[in-house]
Short mmCIF file of C-alpha atoms in Angstrom, two decimals:
data_model
loop_
_atom_site.label_atom_id
_atom_site.label_comp_id
_atom_site.label_asym_id
_atom_site.label_seq_id
_atom_site.Cartn_x
_atom_site.Cartn_y
_atom_site.Cartn_z
CA MET A 1 -83.84 -100.49 -37.53
CA LEU A 2 -84.65 -102.78 -34.58
CA THR A 3 -84.23 -99.96 -32.02
CA GLY A 4 -86.50 -97.61 -33.95
CA THR A 5 -89.16 -100.27 -34.37
CA LEU A 6 -89.15 -101.12 -30.66
CA ALA A 7 -89.40 -97.41 -29.72
CA VAL A 8 -92.45 -96.92 -31.94
CA LEU A 9 -94.01 -100.12 -30.62
CA PHE A 10 -93.43 -99.02 -27.01
CA ASP A 11 -95.03 -95.60 -27.63
CA LEU A 12 -98.09 -97.17 -29.28
CA ILE A 13 -98.54 -99.65 -26.43
CA LEU A 14 -98.33 -96.94 -23.78
CA TYR A 15 -100.67 -94.69 -25.73
CA PHE A 16 -103.41 -97.30 -25.91
CA ALA A 17 -102.76 -99.03 -22.56
CA VAL A 18 -102.59 -96.02 -20.21
CA PRO A 19 -105.72 -93.81 -19.94
CA GLY A 20 -105.38 -90.16 -20.88
CA ALA A 21 -106.38 -89.00 -17.38
CA ILE A 22 -103.40 -90.79 -15.85
CA TRP A 23 -101.09 -89.22 -18.42
CA ARG A 24 -102.37 -85.76 -17.51
CA ALA A 25 -102.00 -86.45 -13.77
CA ALA A 26 -98.50 -87.79 -14.26
CA GLY A 27 -97.60 -84.74 -16.34
CA GLY A 28 -98.82 -82.39 -13.59
CA SER A 29 -96.89 -84.28 -10.94
CA ILE A 30 -93.70 -84.15 -12.97
CA HIS A 31 -94.23 -80.39 -13.44
CA SER A 32 -94.62 -80.00 -9.64
CA PHE A 33 -91.50 -82.07 -9.11
CA SER A 34 -89.50 -79.68 -11.29
CA LEU A 35 -90.57 -76.76 -9.02
CA VAL A 36 -89.36 -78.41 -5.81
CA SER A 37 -85.76 -77.66 -4.84
CA GLU A 38 -83.28 -80.43 -4.08
CA LYS A 39 -82.66 -79.00 -0.58
CA MET A 40 -86.32 -79.30 0.34
CA LEU A 41 -86.47 -82.92 -0.85
CA ALA A 42 -83.37 -83.64 1.24
CA ILE A 43 -85.25 -82.77 4.47
CA ARG A 44 -86.12 -85.95 6.38
CA GLY A 45 -89.69 -87.03 5.60
CA VAL A 46 -90.32 -84.44 2.89
CA GLY A 47 -88.96 -86.60 0.06
CA SER A 48 -91.07 -89.63 0.97
CA GLN A 49 -94.17 -87.49 1.39
CA PHE A 50 -93.62 -85.91 -2.01
CA ILE A 51 -93.29 -89.32 -3.63
CA LYS A 52 -96.57 -90.38 -2.01
CA GLU A 53 -98.25 -87.28 -3.40
CA VAL A 54 -96.91 -87.98 -6.89
CA TYR A 55 -98.06 -91.57 -6.58
CA HIS A 56 -101.52 -90.43 -5.45
CA HIS A 57 -101.97 -87.88 -8.25
CA ALA A 58 -100.63 -90.26 -10.88
CA GLY A 59 -103.44 -92.70 -10.26
CA GLY A 60 -102.26 -94.93 -7.40
CA ILE A 61 -102.22 -98.67 -7.88
CA GLY A 62 -104.07 -98.37 -11.19
CA ALA A 63 -101.17 -96.44 -12.69
CA TYR A 64 -98.71 -99.11 -11.60
CA ALA A 65 -100.95 -101.86 -12.97
CA ASN A 66 -101.24 -100.09 -16.31
CA PHE A 67 -97.52 -99.45 -16.39
CA ILE A 68 -96.72 -103.11 -15.68
CA LEU A 69 -99.22 -104.19 -18.35
CA ALA A 70 -97.62 -101.82 -20.85
CA CYS A 71 -94.17 -103.21 -20.04
CA MET A 72 -95.41 -106.79 -20.47
CA LEU A 73 -96.96 -105.95 -23.83
CA CYS A 74 -93.76 -104.23 -24.91
CA VAL A 75 -91.62 -107.22 -23.94
CA THR A 76 -94.02 -109.62 -25.66
CA GLY A 77 -93.96 -107.55 -28.84
CA SER A 78 -90.16 -107.36 -28.75
CA VAL A 79 -89.81 -111.12 -28.32
CA PHE A 80 -92.25 -111.76 -31.16
CA PHE A 81 -90.36 -109.35 -33.42
CA ILE A 82 -86.99 -110.96 -32.63
CA LEU A 83 -88.33 -114.49 -33.20
CA THR A 84 -89.79 -113.38 -36.54
CA CYS A 85 -86.41 -111.98 -37.62
CA VAL A 86 -84.62 -115.19 -36.59
CA GLN A 87 -87.14 -117.33 -38.49
CA LYS A 88 -86.71 -115.23 -41.64
CA ARG A 89 -82.93 -115.57 -41.42
CA ARG A 90 -83.23 -119.34 -41.09
CA GLU A 91 -85.53 -119.49 -44.11
CA LYS A 92 -83.05 -117.43 -46.14
CA LYS A 93 -80.19 -119.76 -45.15
CA VAL A 94 -82.20 -122.85 -46.10
CA GLU A 95 -83.14 -121.29 -49.44
CA PHE A 96 -79.48 -120.34 -50.05
CA PHE A 97 -78.22 -123.86 -49.41
CA GLN A 98 -80.99 -125.35 -51.53
CA ASN A 99 -80.06 -123.05 -54.41
CA GLN A 100 -76.39 -123.92 -53.96
CA SER A 101 -77.25 -127.61 -54.03
CA LEU A 102 -79.30 -127.20 -57.20
CA GLU A 103 -76.51 -125.24 -58.89
CA ASN A 104 -73.94 -127.94 -58.07
CA MET A 105 -76.07 -130.83 -59.32
CA PRO A 106 -74.77 -132.27 -62.62
CA LEU A 107 -77.08 -131.89 -65.59
CA PRO A 108 -78.25 -135.04 -67.41
CA GLY A 109 -75.89 -134.38 -70.31
CA ASP A 110 -72.89 -133.56 -68.13
CA ALA A 111 -72.03 -137.14 -67.13
CA LYS A 112 -68.42 -137.94 -68.03
CA ALA A 113 -67.58 -141.04 -70.05
CA ALA A 114 -65.69 -143.87 -68.37
CA ALA A 115 -61.91 -143.86 -68.76
CA CYS A 116 -62.04 -147.29 -70.39
CA GLY A 117 -64.51 -149.68 -71.94
CA THR A 118 -65.31 -153.34 -71.27
CA LEU A 119 -65.74 -156.21 -73.70
CA THR A 120 -67.74 -159.09 -72.20
CA GLY A 121 -68.36 -162.46 -73.81
CA ILE A 122 -72.01 -163.54 -73.68
CA CYS A 123 -71.87 -166.55 -76.00
CA GLY A 124 -69.11 -168.82 -77.28
CA GLN A 125 -65.55 -169.53 -76.15
CA TYR A 126 -65.25 -166.43 -73.90
CA ALA A 127 -68.77 -166.40 -72.43
CA GLY A 128 -68.77 -164.82 -68.95
CA GLN A 129 -65.28 -163.34 -69.34
CA SER A 130 -64.48 -159.62 -69.61
CA LEU A 131 -61.60 -157.68 -71.12
CA THR A 132 -60.76 -154.02 -70.52
CA VAL A 133 -60.58 -151.82 -73.62
CA ASN A 134 -58.27 -148.89 -72.86
CA ALA A 135 -58.77 -145.60 -74.68
CA GLY A 136 -56.40 -145.24 -77.64
CA GLU A 137 -55.76 -149.00 -77.94
CA GLU A 138 -57.27 -151.50 -80.34
CA ILE A 139 -58.32 -154.96 -79.21
CA VAL A 140 -57.99 -157.44 -82.09
CA LEU A 141 -60.03 -160.66 -82.10
CA GLY A 142 -59.02 -163.66 -84.26
CA ARG A 143 -57.50 -167.15 -84.48
CA ASP A 144 -53.88 -166.10 -84.98
CA PRO A 145 -52.10 -165.19 -81.71
CA ALA A 146 -49.56 -163.16 -83.71
CA TYR A 147 -52.29 -160.62 -84.53
CA SER A 148 -54.95 -161.14 -81.89
CA MET A 149 -55.33 -160.43 -78.18
CA LEU A 150 -58.34 -162.74 -77.96
CA VAL A 151 -57.53 -166.01 -79.72
CA PHE A 152 -60.30 -168.38 -80.87
CA ASP A 153 -60.40 -172.06 -81.73
CA ASN A 154 -63.55 -171.64 -83.82
CA ARG A 155 -62.72 -172.19 -87.50
CA GLY A 156 -65.47 -169.77 -88.44
CA ILE A 157 -63.34 -166.94 -87.06
CA SER A 158 -60.67 -165.45 -89.33
CA ARG A 159 -57.01 -165.25 -88.31
CA ARG A 160 -57.48 -161.53 -87.82
CA HIS A 161 -61.20 -161.10 -87.51
CA CYS A 162 -62.03 -157.59 -86.18
CA GLY A 163 -60.67 -154.68 -84.16
CA ILE A 164 -62.40 -152.76 -81.35
CA ARG A 165 -61.49 -149.28 -80.04
CA TYR A 166 -62.95 -147.19 -77.21
CA ASP A 167 -63.32 -143.39 -77.15
CA ASP A 168 -63.19 -142.03 -73.59
CA LYS A 169 -64.46 -138.61 -74.73
CA THR A 170 -67.79 -139.86 -76.05
CA GLY A 171 -68.02 -143.25 -74.32
CA ASN A 172 -68.66 -144.95 -77.67
CA TYR A 173 -66.88 -147.85 -79.37
CA PHE A 174 -65.52 -148.06 -82.90
CA VAL A 175 -65.35 -151.43 -84.63
CA ILE A 176 -63.67 -152.44 -87.91
CA ASP A 177 -63.91 -155.77 -89.77
CA TYR A 178 -60.75 -157.55 -90.98
CA SER A 179 -62.36 -160.94 -91.70
CA SER A 180 -63.62 -162.89 -94.64
CA THR A 181 -66.68 -164.20 -92.80
CA GLY A 182 -67.94 -160.84 -91.55
CA THR A 183 -68.78 -159.06 -88.30
CA LYS A 184 -72.17 -157.61 -87.52
CA MET A 185 -74.19 -156.09 -84.69
CA ALA A 186 -77.24 -157.66 -83.08
CA ASP A 187 -79.50 -155.00 -84.63
CA GLY A 188 -78.47 -156.20 -88.11
CA ARG A 189 -75.90 -153.53 -89.00
CA LEU A 190 -72.77 -154.80 -90.70
CA VAL A 191 -69.33 -153.69 -89.56
CA THR A 192 -67.44 -152.40 -92.58
CA ALA A 193 -63.85 -153.15 -93.53
CA SER A 194 -63.15 -149.76 -95.08
CA SER A 195 -63.75 -147.63 -91.96
CA TYR A 196 -64.64 -147.90 -88.28
CA SER A 197 -68.31 -148.27 -87.41
CA MET A 198 -69.53 -146.52 -84.27
CA ALA A 199 -71.23 -148.71 -81.64
CA GLU A 200 -72.81 -147.38 -78.47
CA PRO A 201 -72.45 -149.09 -75.07
CA GLY A 202 -74.91 -151.98 -74.89
CA THR A 203 -74.25 -153.08 -78.47
CA VAL A 204 -73.80 -156.83 -79.06
CA LEU A 205 -71.25 -157.96 -81.68
CA LEU A 206 -71.66 -161.23 -83.59
CA LEU A 207 -68.53 -162.75 -85.14
CA GLY A 208 -68.61 -165.13 -88.12
CA ASP A 209 -71.65 -167.37 -87.97
CA GLY A 210 -72.79 -165.78 -84.69
CA GLU A 211 -71.48 -168.44 -82.32
CA GLU A 212 -69.12 -165.90 -80.76
CA GLN A 213 -70.95 -162.91 -79.24
CA PHE A 214 -69.64 -159.98 -77.20
CA LEU A 215 -71.31 -157.15 -75.31
CA LEU A 216 -69.78 -153.68 -75.41
CA LYS A 217 -70.32 -152.18 -71.92
#
């Protein structure tokens, strides 16, 4: 494709750059050249004289000037064409990598849940302390160390107050109440004793009278 384009471009440049009279003179000289035998051109002085005659009939210095101009235009056109092709290839590569980058970007809903949750005390005996909640395990809070992982001195907390689980598939928590004084969330929802209540990350749990508070991260 490139070779054909350059050939057409070269022909067009020569057609418009070189006057028709010079073309006709050059054609006649070439015809005369075909009628001269090789032996005659081999004679000392005859060859050079013949070349001078061809040069004279072809238009002299003007023919050379036009020919050089045509060559310069051809080279300029070729360079421009090649640079255009290179630029288009670069643009295609940039577009390809941009598309690849967009395809590999995670969608807003594709974020994976953390492998474990975190229970952080924000008020009460464990304020400022954090405890990891592993998926599949239940963290029990209460006053009795035989049942509880987090043990409280507060008499308003039951011996076995509540249990907290973390689901690594959804990233949510599930809380159940075992107490007699109750467990609730900061938004007013009560944690039931009959089944686990779902709590999203960011939920604050209030135990008993609310003196003990925990953030589910």
